[in-house]
Structures are given as structure tokens and as C-alpha cells.
Amino acid sequence: MNFQAVCDSRRRITWCSTKTCGSTHDSTALNYSLLGEALQDHTHPINQTDYYIVGDDAYKGNANCCDSLLTPFPGKNLSEADDAFNFWQVRAHIPELRLPLIRHDD
């Protein structure tokens, strides 16, 4: 199962999707989710706010089609501004292994 999640600044999950199987690439899984559809619709309210979703480089293709998804600049010979953006962008991203453990109690 591919688990896609968005967390707030307190690492609380505010959205998640398990719509695709585990072998699905993250960017493809996002495209099949309701959030992915909303991000691609420039008139959707999620694209009309001052908030952003921070993603890793797996989502760089998705970032080309929306303004609300921030991904690192690709490459090694970056300008000072792009390198600084990547530095802080990586620190804002919560890696998958740092998500809180989700469990279901019967």
C-alpha cells in the first residue's frame, strides 16, 4: 500500500490517501488522489491560499502543474538563492520514517 500523507507544522496528519498499491511511484499516487486532482485545478481553493505543501524530489513533476507544491530545485550547480531554498526546503519536509506510528486498536 502506498501511504500518502500531509502533516501540519506540528506533524499532525491533516490528509492521507491509501488509494494505490505499494509499488506505485509517489508522484503517480498523488495524481490518483483527491489532493492531486485539487492541486492540478488552479481554481481550487487549495491553490488560492498562502499555504504550501512541501514535497521531496519524487514530486518534482507534480510541482510543475501547481503553485502549492514546493519541491527542491534539481541539479548540483545551483544559484546561491536556489541552493538556500533547497537547504530550508529539506528541513521543512518530514521524511516518511518520521511520521507518527499509526496503529489501530481493536
CSV table of C-alpha atoms in Angstrom, one decimal:
chain,number,residue,atom,x,y,z
A,1,MET,CA,0.0,0.0,0.0
A,2,ASN,CA,1.3,3.5,-0.9
A,3,PHE,CA,0.5,5.8,2.0
A,4,GLN,CA,0.5,9.4,1.0
A,5,ALA,CA,0.2,11.9,3.9
A,6,VAL,CA,0.2,15.7,4.5
A,7,CYS,CA,1.1,16.9,8.0
A,8,ASP,CA,0.9,20.3,9.6
A,9,SER,CA,3.8,22.1,11.3
A,10,ARG,CA,3.1,20.1,14.4
A,11,ARG,CA,3.4,16.8,12.5
A,12,ARG,CA,-0.4,16.1,12.8
A,13,ILE,CA,-1.7,14.3,9.7
A,14,THR,CA,-4.2,16.6,8.0
A,15,TRP,CA,-4.8,14.4,4.9
A,16,CYS,CA,-3.9,10.9,3.8
A,17,SER,CA,-4.6,8.5,0.9
A,18,THR,CA,-4.0,4.8,0.5
A,19,LYS,CA,-5.6,4.6,-2.9
A,20,THR,CA,-2.7,2.9,-4.8
A,21,CYS,CA,-0.5,-0.2,-4.2
A,22,GLY,CA,2.9,0.0,-2.7
A,23,SER,CA,4.8,-0.3,-6.0
A,24,THR,CA,3.2,2.9,-7.3
A,25,HIS,CA,5.6,5.9,-7.6
A,26,ASP,CA,4.8,8.7,-5.2
A,27,SER,CA,4.0,11.2,-7.9
A,28,THR,CA,1.6,8.8,-9.6
A,29,ALA,CA,-0.1,8.0,-6.3
A,30,LEU,CA,-0.6,11.7,-5.7
A,31,ASN,CA,-2.1,12.2,-9.2
A,32,TYR,CA,-4.7,9.5,-8.4
A,33,SER,CA,-5.7,11.1,-5.1
A,34,LEU,CA,-8.3,13.8,-4.5
A,35,LEU,CA,-5.5,16.1,-3.3
A,36,GLY,CA,-3.6,15.5,-6.5
A,37,GLU,CA,-6.7,16.4,-8.5
A,38,ALA,CA,-7.2,19.5,-6.4
A,39,LEU,CA,-3.6,20.7,-6.8
A,40,GLN,CA,-3.9,20.4,-10.6
A,41,ASP,CA,-7.1,22.5,-10.6
A,42,HIS,CA,-5.8,26.1,-10.4
A,43,THR,CA,-9.2,27.4,-9.5
A,44,HIS,CA,-9.5,25.0,-6.4
A,45,PRO,CA,-9.4,26.8,-3.1
A,46,ILE,CA,-6.3,24.9,-2.0
A,47,ASN,CA,-4.4,26.8,-4.7
A,48,GLN,CA,-5.8,30.2,-3.6
A,49,THR,CA,-4.1,30.3,-0.1
A,50,ASP,CA,-0.8,31.4,1.3
A,51,TYR,CA,0.0,27.8,2.4
A,52,TYR,CA,2.2,25.3,0.7
A,53,ILE,CA,2.8,21.6,0.6
A,54,VAL,CA,6.4,20.6,0.9
A,55,GLY,CA,7.4,17.5,-1.0
A,56,ASP,CA,10.7,15.7,-1.8
A,57,ASP,CA,12.1,15.4,-5.3
A,58,ALA,CA,9.8,12.4,-6.0
A,59,TYR,CA,7.1,15.0,-6.6
A,60,LYS,CA,9.1,17.4,-8.9
A,61,GLY,CA,6.9,16.5,-11.9
A,62,ASN,CA,3.7,17.3,-9.9
A,63,ALA,CA,5.2,20.7,-8.8
A,64,ASN,CA,5.3,21.8,-12.5
A,65,CYS,CA,1.5,21.7,-12.7
A,66,CYS,CA,0.6,23.6,-9.5
A,67,ASP,CA,1.8,26.5,-7.4
A,68,SER,CA,1.0,25.0,-4.0
A,69,LEU,CA,3.5,22.1,-4.0
A,70,LEU,CA,7.2,23.0,-3.3
A,71,THR,CA,9.9,20.6,-4.3
A,72,PRO,CA,13.7,21.0,-4.3
A,73,PHE,CA,15.5,22.6,-7.3
A,74,PRO,CA,17.2,19.8,-9.3
A,75,GLY,CA,20.9,19.7,-10.1
A,76,LYS,CA,24.2,20.4,-8.4
A,77,ASN,CA,25.4,23.8,-9.8
A,78,LEU,CA,22.6,25.9,-8.3
A,79,SER,CA,22.5,29.6,-7.8
A,80,GLU,CA,23.0,30.7,-4.2
A,81,ALA,CA,19.3,31.5,-3.9
A,82,ASP,CA,18.2,28.1,-5.2
A,83,ASP,CA,20.7,26.3,-3.0
A,84,ALA,CA,19.5,28.2,0.0
A,85,PHE,CA,15.9,27.3,-0.9
A,86,ASN,CA,16.8,23.6,-1.1
A,87,PHE,CA,18.6,23.9,2.3
A,88,TRP,CA,15.5,25.2,4.1
A,89,GLN,CA,13.0,23.1,2.0
A,90,VAL,CA,14.7,19.9,3.1
A,91,ARG,CA,14.4,20.9,6.7
A,92,ALA,CA,10.7,21.6,6.3
A,93,HIS,CA,10.0,18.2,4.7
A,94,ILE,CA,9.1,15.4,7.2
A,95,PRO,CA,10.6,12.2,5.9
A,96,GLU,CA,8.4,9.1,5.8
A,97,LEU,CA,10.2,7.4,8.7
A,98,ARG,CA,9.4,10.4,11.0
A,99,LEU,CA,5.7,10.2,10.6
A,100,PRO,CA,4.0,9.2,13.8
A,101,LEU,CA,3.3,5.5,14.1
A,102,ILE,CA,-0.3,4.8,13.1
A,103,ARG,CA,-2.0,1.9,14.8
A,104,HIS,CA,-5.4,0.5,15.0
A,105,ASP,CA,-6.6,-0.8,18.4
A,106,ASP,CA,-9.3,-3.4,18.2
